[in-house]
Coordinates of C-alpha atoms in Angstrom, one line a residue:
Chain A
X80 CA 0.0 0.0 0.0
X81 CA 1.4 3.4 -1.1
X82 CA 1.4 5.7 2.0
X83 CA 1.7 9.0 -0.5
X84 CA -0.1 8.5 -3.7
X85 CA -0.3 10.6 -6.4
X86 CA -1.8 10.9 -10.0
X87 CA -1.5 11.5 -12.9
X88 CA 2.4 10.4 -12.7
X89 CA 3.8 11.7 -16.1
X90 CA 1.4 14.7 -17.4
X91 CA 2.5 16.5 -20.9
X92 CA 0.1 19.4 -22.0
X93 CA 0.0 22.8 -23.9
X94 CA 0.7 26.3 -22.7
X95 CA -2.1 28.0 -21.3
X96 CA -4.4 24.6 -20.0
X97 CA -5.7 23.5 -16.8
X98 CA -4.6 21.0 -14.8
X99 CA -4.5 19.4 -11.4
X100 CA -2.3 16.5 -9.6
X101 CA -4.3 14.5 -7.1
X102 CA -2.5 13.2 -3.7
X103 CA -3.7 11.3 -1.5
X104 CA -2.4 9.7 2.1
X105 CA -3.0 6.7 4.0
X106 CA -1.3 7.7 7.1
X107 CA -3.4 9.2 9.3
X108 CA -0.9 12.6 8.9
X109 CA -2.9 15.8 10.3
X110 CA 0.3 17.8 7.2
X111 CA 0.2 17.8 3.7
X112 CA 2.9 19.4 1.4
X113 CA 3.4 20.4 -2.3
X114 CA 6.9 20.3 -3.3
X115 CA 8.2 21.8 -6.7
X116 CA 11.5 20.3 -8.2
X117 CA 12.6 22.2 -11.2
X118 CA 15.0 21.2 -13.9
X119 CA 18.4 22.1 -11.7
X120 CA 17.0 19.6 -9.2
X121 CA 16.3 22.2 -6.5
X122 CA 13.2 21.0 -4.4
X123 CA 11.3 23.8 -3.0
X124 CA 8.3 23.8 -0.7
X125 CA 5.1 25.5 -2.2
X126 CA 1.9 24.6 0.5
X127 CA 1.5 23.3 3.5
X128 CA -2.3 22.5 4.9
X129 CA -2.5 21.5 8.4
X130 CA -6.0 20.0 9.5
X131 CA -7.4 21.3 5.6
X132 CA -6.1 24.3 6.8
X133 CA -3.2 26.4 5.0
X134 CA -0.5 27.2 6.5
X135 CA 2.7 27.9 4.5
X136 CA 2.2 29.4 0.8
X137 CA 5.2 30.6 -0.3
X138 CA 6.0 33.0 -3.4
X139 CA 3.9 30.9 -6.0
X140 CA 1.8 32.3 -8.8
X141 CA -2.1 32.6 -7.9
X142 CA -2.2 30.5 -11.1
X143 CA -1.2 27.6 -8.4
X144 CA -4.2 26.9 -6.1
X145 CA -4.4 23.9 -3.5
X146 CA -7.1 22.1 -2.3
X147 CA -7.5 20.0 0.7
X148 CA -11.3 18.6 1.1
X149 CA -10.5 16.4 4.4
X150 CA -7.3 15.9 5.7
X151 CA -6.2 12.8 3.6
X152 CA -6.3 14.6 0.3
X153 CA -4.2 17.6 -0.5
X154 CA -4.9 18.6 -4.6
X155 CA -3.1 21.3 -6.7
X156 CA -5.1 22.6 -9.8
X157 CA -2.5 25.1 -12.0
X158 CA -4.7 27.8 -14.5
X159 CA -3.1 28.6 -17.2
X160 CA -0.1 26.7 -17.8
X161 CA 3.2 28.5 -18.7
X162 CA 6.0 26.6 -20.1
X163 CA 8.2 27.5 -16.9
X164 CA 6.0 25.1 -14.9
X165 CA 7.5 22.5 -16.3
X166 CA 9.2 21.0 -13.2
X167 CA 8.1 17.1 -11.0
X168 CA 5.7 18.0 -8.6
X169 CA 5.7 16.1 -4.9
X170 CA 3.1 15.7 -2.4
X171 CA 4.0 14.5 1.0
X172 CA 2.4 14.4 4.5
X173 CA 3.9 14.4 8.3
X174 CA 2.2 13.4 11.7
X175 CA 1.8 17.3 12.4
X176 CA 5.0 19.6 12.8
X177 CA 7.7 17.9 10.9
X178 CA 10.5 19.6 12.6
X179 CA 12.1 19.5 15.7
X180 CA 12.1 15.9 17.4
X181 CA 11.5 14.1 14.4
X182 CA 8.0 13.7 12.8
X183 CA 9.2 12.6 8.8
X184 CA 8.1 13.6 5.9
X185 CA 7.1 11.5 3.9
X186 CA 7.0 11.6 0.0
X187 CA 4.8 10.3 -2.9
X188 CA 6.8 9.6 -6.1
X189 CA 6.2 12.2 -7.8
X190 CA 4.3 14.4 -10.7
X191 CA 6.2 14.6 -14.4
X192 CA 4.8 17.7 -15.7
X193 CA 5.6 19.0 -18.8
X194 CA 4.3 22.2 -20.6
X195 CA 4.7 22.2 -24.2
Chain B
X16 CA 17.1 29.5 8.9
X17 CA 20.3 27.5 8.9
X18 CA 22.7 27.3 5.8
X19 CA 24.5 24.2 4.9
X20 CA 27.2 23.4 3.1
X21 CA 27.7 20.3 1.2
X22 CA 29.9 18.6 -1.3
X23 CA 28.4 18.3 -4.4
X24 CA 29.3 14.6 -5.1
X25 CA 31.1 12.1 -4.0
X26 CA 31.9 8.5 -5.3
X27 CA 32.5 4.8 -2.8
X28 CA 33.4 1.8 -3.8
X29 CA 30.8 -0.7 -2.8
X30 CA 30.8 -2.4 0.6
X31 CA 33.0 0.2 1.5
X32 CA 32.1 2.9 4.4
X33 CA 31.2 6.5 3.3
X34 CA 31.2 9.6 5.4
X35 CA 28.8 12.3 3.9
X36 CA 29.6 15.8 5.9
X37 CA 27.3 18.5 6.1
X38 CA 28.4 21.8 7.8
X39 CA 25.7 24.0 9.3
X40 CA 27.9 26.8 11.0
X41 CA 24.7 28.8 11.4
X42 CA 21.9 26.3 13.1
X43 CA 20.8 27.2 16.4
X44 CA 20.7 25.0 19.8
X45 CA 17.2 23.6 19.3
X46 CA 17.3 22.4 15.9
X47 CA 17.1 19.0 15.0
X48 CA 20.0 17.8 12.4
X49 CA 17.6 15.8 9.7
X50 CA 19.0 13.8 6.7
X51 CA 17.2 13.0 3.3
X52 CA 18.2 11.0 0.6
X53 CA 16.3 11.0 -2.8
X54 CA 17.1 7.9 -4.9
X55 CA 17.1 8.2 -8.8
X56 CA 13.5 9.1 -10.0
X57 CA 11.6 9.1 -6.6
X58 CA 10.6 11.5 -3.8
X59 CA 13.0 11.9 -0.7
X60 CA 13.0 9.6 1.8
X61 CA 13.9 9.7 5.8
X62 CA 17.4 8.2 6.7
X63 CA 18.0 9.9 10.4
X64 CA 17.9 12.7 12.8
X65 CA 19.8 14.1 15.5
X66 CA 19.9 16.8 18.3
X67 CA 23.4 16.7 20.6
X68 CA 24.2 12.9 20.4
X69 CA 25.5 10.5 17.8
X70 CA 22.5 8.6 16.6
X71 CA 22.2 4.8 14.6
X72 CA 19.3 3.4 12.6
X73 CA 19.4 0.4 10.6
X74 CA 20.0 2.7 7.4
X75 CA 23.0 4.9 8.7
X76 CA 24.8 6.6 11.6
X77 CA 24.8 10.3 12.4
X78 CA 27.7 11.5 14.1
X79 CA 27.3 15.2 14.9
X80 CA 30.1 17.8 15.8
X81 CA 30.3 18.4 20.0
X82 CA 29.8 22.3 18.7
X83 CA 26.9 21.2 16.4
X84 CA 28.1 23.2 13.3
X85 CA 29.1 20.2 11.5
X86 CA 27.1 16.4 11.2
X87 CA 28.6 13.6 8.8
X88 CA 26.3 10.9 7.5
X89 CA 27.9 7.4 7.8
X90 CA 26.8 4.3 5.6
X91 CA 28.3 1.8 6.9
X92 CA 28.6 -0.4 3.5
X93 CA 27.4 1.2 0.5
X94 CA 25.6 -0.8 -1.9
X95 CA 24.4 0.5 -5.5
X96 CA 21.1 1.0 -4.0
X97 CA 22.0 3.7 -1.9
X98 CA 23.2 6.3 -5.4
X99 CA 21.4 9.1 -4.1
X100 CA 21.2 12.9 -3.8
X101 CA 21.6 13.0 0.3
X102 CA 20.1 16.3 2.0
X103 CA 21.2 17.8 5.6
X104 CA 18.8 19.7 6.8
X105 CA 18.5 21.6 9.9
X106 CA 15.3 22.1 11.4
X107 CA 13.8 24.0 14.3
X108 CA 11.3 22.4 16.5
X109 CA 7.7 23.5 15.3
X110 CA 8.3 24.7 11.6
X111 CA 6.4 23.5 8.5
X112 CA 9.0 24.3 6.2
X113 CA 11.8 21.7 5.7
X114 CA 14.7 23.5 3.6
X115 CA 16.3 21.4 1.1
X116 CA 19.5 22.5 0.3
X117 CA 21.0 21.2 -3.0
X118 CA 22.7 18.1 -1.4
X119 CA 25.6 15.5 -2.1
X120 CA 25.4 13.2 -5.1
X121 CA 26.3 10.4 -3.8
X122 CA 27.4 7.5 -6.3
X123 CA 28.2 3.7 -5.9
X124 CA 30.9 1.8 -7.9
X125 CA 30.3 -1.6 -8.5

């Protein structure tokens, strides 16, 4: 059983379309993250929701909006697609605060997207 | 938040020992010294953590400087299956935000 799970894996579509990556965890976690990798490999948080609740958007276009309808499933929907969102895209979830004394992160595989 | 420093890549031998260093001259006394590793096409994954004291898991050891600017990753015997990007990663108690610096690739020759 996949703890993180998230679909589509591998998404290729054209400048200026819709989309959204699904992610969904089995672990009971009260966190859920979006992470953006981009092609130099740097992996930077975008959201965190806390309880369906958001608490960490960092400096990411409105075009990026999350979703979290109960605490299990955390979903990104990006509007009108630029070619510089091109990048994998990584949900993950923790038992609360991840920092401190220890509570891991824990990482789905991964979303290919690729703006063309 | 804390910088780090790490080398960019290194290369082991397999079933050899590899220390991965990590200096974080700036972290303060109540953060936690995480480590990361991302294999090859996949999300990061937990390896260990640490506050003052050496730690061991059944993945790795964490031996951390007495001054605390400094950790080093040890695998004890390197296999192929542990070529990975490895991330240090100081963290204060009671963020959100893990910082992922850009890591050590690490790789494995057979």
């Amino acid at each position: 059983d996949t703890a993180v799970s998230q679909t589509p894996k591998y998404l290729v579509t054209q400048m200026g379309n819709d989309k959204s990556i699904k992610c969904e965890q089995n672990l009971g976690h009260d966190t859920m993250y979006w992470y953006k990798q981009d092609s130099k490999k740097f992996l930077k948080i975008m959201f965190s929701y806390n309880n369906k609740e958001l608490i960490i958007n960092e400096t990411v276009p409105n075009r990026f909006s999350p979703k979290s309808p109960d605490k299990a499933h955390l979903n990104l929907h990006i509007n009108s697609l630029e070619l510089g969102d091109s990048a994998v895209y990584f949900c993950a979830s923790s038992q609360d605060l991840p920092g401190g004394i220890g509570n891991t992160i824990y990482f789905g595989e991964g979303s290919w997207l690729t703006v063309v | 938040d804390a910088k780090t420093t790490q080398p960019n890549s290194m290369e082991s031998n397999e079933e050899e020992p590899v220390h991965l260093p990590c200096n974080h001259s700036t972290i303060s006394g109540t953060d936690y010294i995480h480590w990361y590793r991302q294999l090859p096409s996949q999300g990061p994954e937990y390896v260990i953590h640490g506050l003052t004291s050496n730690v061991n898991n059944r993945m790795a050891s964490l031996a951390i400087a007495e001054d605390r600017k400094s950790s080093t990753l040890i695998l004890h015997r390197a296999t192929l299956r542990d070529a990975a990007v490895y991330y240090c990663i100081p963290s204060p108690s009671g963020t959100y935000k893990y910082i992922f610096g850009t890591g050590t690739r690490l790789k494995v020759l057979a």
